[in-house]
CSV table of C-alpha atoms in Angstrom, one decimal:
chain,number,residue,atom,x,y,z
W,1,GLN,CA,0.0,0.0,0.0
W,2,SER,CA,1.9,3.1,-1.3
W,3,ALA,CA,0.9,6.7,-0.7
W,4,LEU,CA,-1.0,8.4,-3.4
W,5,THR,CA,1.0,10.9,-5.5
W,6,GLN,CA,0.3,14.6,-5.2
W,7,PRO,CA,2.4,17.6,-6.4
W,8,ARG,CA,4.3,19.1,-3.5
W,9,SER,CA,3.1,22.6,-4.3
W,10,VAL,CA,0.7,24.6,-6.5
W,11,SER,CA,0.0,28.3,-6.7
W,12,GLY,CA,-2.4,30.7,-8.1
W,13,SER,CA,-3.6,34.3,-7.9
W,14,PRO,CA,-6.8,35.5,-6.3
W,15,GLY,CA,-9.7,34.8,-8.6
W,16,GLN,CA,-7.9,32.2,-10.6
W,17,SER,CA,-8.5,28.4,-10.7
W,18,VAL,CA,-6.1,25.8,-9.6
W,19,THR,CA,-6.2,22.0,-9.9
W,20,ILE,CA,-4.5,19.5,-7.6
W,21,SER,CA,-3.9,16.0,-8.9
W,22,CYS,CA,-3.9,12.8,-6.9
W,23,THR,CA,-2.5,9.7,-8.7
W,24,GLY,CA,-3.0,6.2,-7.5
W,25,THR,CA,-3.3,2.8,-9.0
W,26,SER,CA,-6.0,0.5,-10.4
W,27,SER,CA,-6.1,-1.0,-6.9
W,28,ASP,CA,-7.3,2.3,-5.2
W,29,VAL,CA,-8.2,5.5,-7.0
W,30,GLY,CA,-8.9,3.6,-10.3
W,31,ASP,CA,-11.0,0.9,-8.8
W,32,TYR,CA,-13.3,2.8,-6.4
W,33,ASN,CA,-15.3,6.1,-6.4
W,34,TYR,CA,-14.3,6.7,-2.8
W,35,VAL,CA,-11.8,9.5,-3.1
W,36,SER,CA,-12.0,12.3,-0.5
W,37,TRP,CA,-10.1,15.6,-0.1
W,38,TYR,CA,-9.0,17.5,3.0
W,39,GLN,CA,-7.9,21.0,3.7
W,40,GLN,CA,-5.5,21.6,6.5
W,41,HIS,CA,-4.5,25.1,7.7
W,42,PRO,CA,-1.3,25.4,9.9
W,43,VAL,CA,-1.6,23.8,13.3
W,44,LYS,CA,-5.2,22.8,12.6
W,45,ALA,CA,-7.0,19.5,12.1
W,46,PRO,CA,-7.9,18.5,8.5
W,47,LYS,CA,-11.3,19.4,7.2
W,48,LEU,CA,-13.3,17.3,4.8
W,49,MET,CA,-13.9,19.2,1.5
W,50,ILE,CA,-14.9,16.6,-1.0
W,51,TYR,CA,-16.0,12.9,-0.7
W,52,ASP,CA,-17.0,10.2,-3.1
W,53,VAL,CA,-14.9,11.9,-5.7
W,54,THR,CA,-17.4,14.7,-6.4
W,55,LYS,CA,-19.6,15.4,-3.4
W,56,ARG,CA,-19.4,18.4,-1.2
W,57,PRO,CA,-20.3,18.3,2.5
W,58,SER,CA,-22.8,20.9,3.7
W,59,GLY,CA,-21.0,24.3,4.3
W,60,VAL,CA,-18.2,23.7,1.8
W,61,PRO,CA,-18.2,26.5,-0.9
W,62,ASP,CA,-19.2,25.3,-4.4
W,63,ARG,CA,-15.8,26.8,-5.6
W,64,PHE,CA,-14.4,23.4,-4.6
W,65,SER,CA,-15.1,20.5,-7.0
W,66,GLY,CA,-13.7,17.1,-7.5
W,67,SER,CA,-13.3,14.7,-10.4
W,68,LYS,CA,-11.6,11.5,-11.5
W,69,SER,CA,-10.2,10.0,-14.6
W,70,GLY,CA,-8.7,6.6,-14.5
W,71,ASN,CA,-6.2,6.3,-11.7
W,72,THR,CA,-6.0,10.1,-11.1
W,73,ALA,CA,-8.4,12.2,-9.0
W,74,SER,CA,-8.4,16.0,-9.0
W,75,LEU,CA,-9.5,18.8,-6.8
W,76,THR,CA,-10.3,22.1,-8.5
W,77,ILE,CA,-10.6,25.4,-6.6
W,78,SER,CA,-12.1,28.2,-8.7
W,79,GLY,CA,-12.3,31.9,-7.8
W,80,LEU,CA,-9.2,31.4,-5.5
W,81,GLN,CA,-9.3,33.3,-2.2
W,82,ALA,CA,-6.6,34.1,0.3
W,83,GLU,CA,-8.2,31.8,2.9
W,84,ASP,CA,-7.8,28.8,0.5
W,85,GLU,CA,-4.1,28.9,1.2
W,86,ALA,CA,-3.5,25.6,3.0
W,87,ASP,CA,-2.3,22.0,2.6
W,88,TYR,CA,-4.6,19.7,0.7
W,89,TYR,CA,-4.6,15.9,1.0
W,90,CYS,CA,-6.4,13.3,-1.0
W,91,CYS,CA,-7.5,9.9,0.4
W,92,SER,CA,-8.8,6.8,-1.3
W,93,TYR,CA,-10.3,3.5,-0.3
W,94,ALA,CA,-7.6,0.9,-1.2
W,95,GLY,CA,-9.4,-2.4,-0.9
W,96,SER,CA,-9.6,-4.9,2.0
W,97,TYR,CA,-11.2,-2.2,4.2
W,98,THR,CA,-8.0,0.0,4.1
W,99,LEU,CA,-7.5,3.6,3.2
W,100,VAL,CA,-4.5,5.5,1.8
W,101,PHE,CA,-3.6,9.2,1.8
W,102,GLY,CA,-1.7,11.3,-0.6
W,103,GLY,CA,1.5,13.0,0.4
W,104,GLY,CA,-0.1,16.4,0.5
W,105,THR,CA,0.0,19.6,-1.7
W,106,LYS,CA,0.8,23.1,-0.4
W,107,LEU,CA,-1.4,25.7,-2.1
W,108,THR,CA,0.0,29.2,-2.2
W,109,VAL,CA,-2.3,32.1,-3.1
W,110,LEU,CA,0.0,34.7,-4.7
F,1,GLN,CA,-22.8,18.8,16.9
F,2,LEU,CA,-20.5,15.9,17.0
F,3,GLN,CA,-17.1,16.5,18.6
F,4,LEU,CA,-14.1,14.2,19.2
F,5,GLN,CA,-11.3,14.8,21.7
F,6,GLU,CA,-8.0,12.9,22.0
F,7,SER,CA,-6.3,12.4,25.3
F,8,GLY,CA,-3.3,10.6,26.6
F,9,PRO,CA,0.4,11.0,27.5
F,10,GLY,CA,2.4,13.4,25.3
F,11,LEU,CA,5.7,11.6,25.9
F,12,VAL,CA,6.4,7.9,25.5
F,13,LYS,CA,9.8,6.2,25.9
F,14,PRO,CA,11.2,4.1,23.0
F,15,SER,CA,10.1,0.4,23.0
F,16,GLU,CA,7.1,1.2,25.2
F,17,THR,CA,3.4,1.4,24.3
F,18,LEU,CA,1.6,4.5,23.2
F,19,SER,CA,-2.0,4.7,24.5
F,20,LEU,CA,-4.5,7.3,23.4
F,21,THR,CA,-8.3,7.6,24.0
F,22,CYS,CA,-10.8,9.5,21.8
F,23,THR,CA,-14.0,10.7,23.6
F,24,VAL,CA,-17.0,11.3,21.4
F,25,SER,CA,-19.6,13.8,22.4
F,26,GLY,CA,-22.8,15.1,20.7
F,27,GLY,CA,-23.5,11.7,19.2
F,28,SER,CA,-23.4,8.0,19.9
F,29,ILE,CA,-20.4,5.8,19.1
F,30,SER,CA,-22.9,3.0,18.7
F,31,SER,CA,-24.3,4.3,15.4
F,32,SER,CA,-24.4,1.6,12.7
F,33,SER,CA,-23.6,4.2,10.1
F,34,TYR,CA,-20.0,5.0,10.9
F,35,TYR,CA,-16.6,3.6,11.8
F,36,TRP,CA,-14.3,5.4,14.1
F,37,GLY,CA,-10.7,6.0,13.1
F,38,TRP,CA,-7.2,7.0,14.0
F,39,ILE,CA,-4.8,9.0,11.7
F,40,ARG,CA,-1.4,10.4,12.5
F,41,GLN,CA,0.9,13.1,11.1
F,42,PRO,CA,4.6,13.3,11.8
F,43,PRO,CA,5.9,16.8,12.3
F,44,GLY,CA,6.1,18.6,8.9
F,45,LYS,CA,4.9,15.5,7.0
F,46,GLY,CA,1.7,14.0,5.6
F,47,LEU,CA,-1.2,12.1,6.9
F,48,GLU,CA,-1.1,8.3,7.6
F,49,TRP,CA,-4.2,6.2,8.2
F,50,ILE,CA,-3.7,3.9,11.2
F,51,GLY,CA,-7.0,2.0,11.5
F,52,ASN,CA,-10.7,2.0,12.0
F,53,ILE,CA,-13.1,0.3,14.4
F,54,TYR,CA,-16.9,-0.4,14.3
F,55,TYR,CA,-19.0,-0.1,17.5
F,56,SER,CA,-19.2,-3.9,17.5
F,57,GLY,CA,-15.5,-4.1,17.9
F,58,SER,CA,-14.5,-5.2,14.4
F,59,THR,CA,-11.3,-3.5,13.3
F,60,ASN,CA,-9.2,-2.8,10.2
F,61,TYR,CA,-5.6,-1.7,10.3
F,62,ASN,CA,-3.0,-0.2,8.0
F,63,PRO,CA,-0.9,-3.2,6.9
F,64,SER,CA,2.3,-1.4,7.7
F,65,LEU,CA,1.3,-0.9,11.3
F,66,LYS,CA,-0.9,-4.0,11.9
F,67,SER,CA,1.6,-6.0,13.9
F,68,ARG,CA,1.9,-3.2,16.5
F,69,VAL,CA,-1.6,-1.7,16.6
F,70,THR,CA,-4.7,-2.4,18.6
F,71,ILE,CA,-7.8,-0.3,18.5
F,72,SER,CA,-10.6,-0.9,20.9
F,73,VAL,CA,-14.0,0.6,21.7
F,74,ASP,CA,-15.9,1.2,25.0
F,75,THR,CA,-19.5,2.0,24.0
F,76,SER,CA,-20.5,2.6,27.7
F,77,LYS,CA,-18.1,5.5,27.8
F,78,ASN,CA,-18.6,6.6,24.2
F,79,GLN,CA,-14.8,6.2,23.7
F,80,PHE,CA,-12.4,4.4,21.5
F,81,SER,CA,-8.7,3.8,22.0
F,82,LEU,CA,-5.4,3.3,20.3
F,83,ARG,CA,-2.5,1.2,21.5
F,84,LEU,CA,0.8,1.2,19.5
F,85,ARG,CA,3.4,-1.1,20.8
F,86,PHE,CA,7.2,-1.0,20.6
F,87,VAL,CA,7.3,2.7,19.6
F,88,THR,CA,10.4,4.4,18.1
F,89,ALA,CA,11.2,8.0,17.2
F,90,ALA,CA,9.5,7.4,13.9
F,91,ASP,CA,6.2,7.2,15.7
F,92,THR,CA,6.5,10.8,16.9
F,93,ALA,CA,3.4,12.5,15.4
F,94,VAL,CA,0.2,14.4,16.0
F,95,TYR,CA,-2.5,11.7,16.4
F,96,TYR,CA,-6.0,12.5,15.3
F,97,CYS,CA,-9.2,10.6,15.8
F,98,ALA,CA,-12.2,11.0,13.5
F,99,ARG,CA,-15.6,9.7,12.5
F,100,VAL,CA,-15.4,7.5,9.4
F,101,GLY,CA,-18.1,7.3,6.8
F,102,ILE,CA,-19.3,3.9,5.6
F,103,ALA,CA,-20.1,3.3,1.9
F,104,ALA,CA,-21.5,0.3,0.1
F,105,ARG,CA,-20.3,-3.1,1.2
F,106,ARG,CA,-18.9,-1.6,4.4
F,107,MET,CA,-16.1,0.2,2.7
F,108,ALA,CA,-14.8,3.3,4.5
F,109,ASN,CA,-14.9,6.5,2.5
F,110,TRP,CA,-14.3,9.7,4.4
F,111,PHE,CA,-13.2,11.2,7.7
F,112,ASP,CA,-15.4,13.9,9.3
F,113,PRO,CA,-15.2,15.5,11.8
F,114,TRP,CA,-11.7,15.3,13.2
F,115,GLY,CA,-10.5,15.8,16.7
F,116,GLN,CA,-8.0,18.6,17.4
F,117,GLY,CA,-5.1,16.2,17.5
F,118,THR,CA,-2.6,15.4,20.2
F,119,LEU,CA,1.2,15.4,19.8
F,120,VAL,CA,2.9,12.3,21.0
F,121,THR,CA,6.7,12.5,21.2
F,122,VAL,CA,8.8,9.3,21.5
F,123,SER,CA,11.9,10.0,23.4
F,124,SER,CA,13.9,8.8,26.4
């Protein structure tokens, strides 16, 4: 069970859109529609932003959206705002009742 | 509003056992709709799933930690606990507990909400 692959960092200017990728294998991301995304501000607990690839929990702005193609899931943040600057982690069901996280991506709002 | 709170020693000696408890408030740990899980984050690093437990006591663990980990539940206290044996410095991390969503065929699919986390340092 290897960690999912995310870019170490991405950046964008306010108002722009950014996309964070999360690449796994045919045994996790590619085989199940159970990818979730978490936002983590410094010294804070992670917060669920997207689950089941595309679903948004109540209270999460619709600027956040998720998608998946093959073994790669993506989180897109549109209309970037300063408060979106944070670390983002993907997570996937990986079979046999196990879960695996990505290594995390630091989003910088320029 | 459901809340989770981790508690336990902040310092553990190498080769000893790390023990943490997560207290759930604002909801019942005996819900058939959720698992309850532990996740950890070494300083400056990413998240690592440790394992989940159902209120009945059935467990699932990260294969890389399975030989050292035990997760248990106490429904009378609305708590679940983590024990990690034979710890080393590599086990130094912030440990989080969280509620875990259950999808089709009992597959786990999300963590929400999370506790605030507790830092456990392994050092002599």
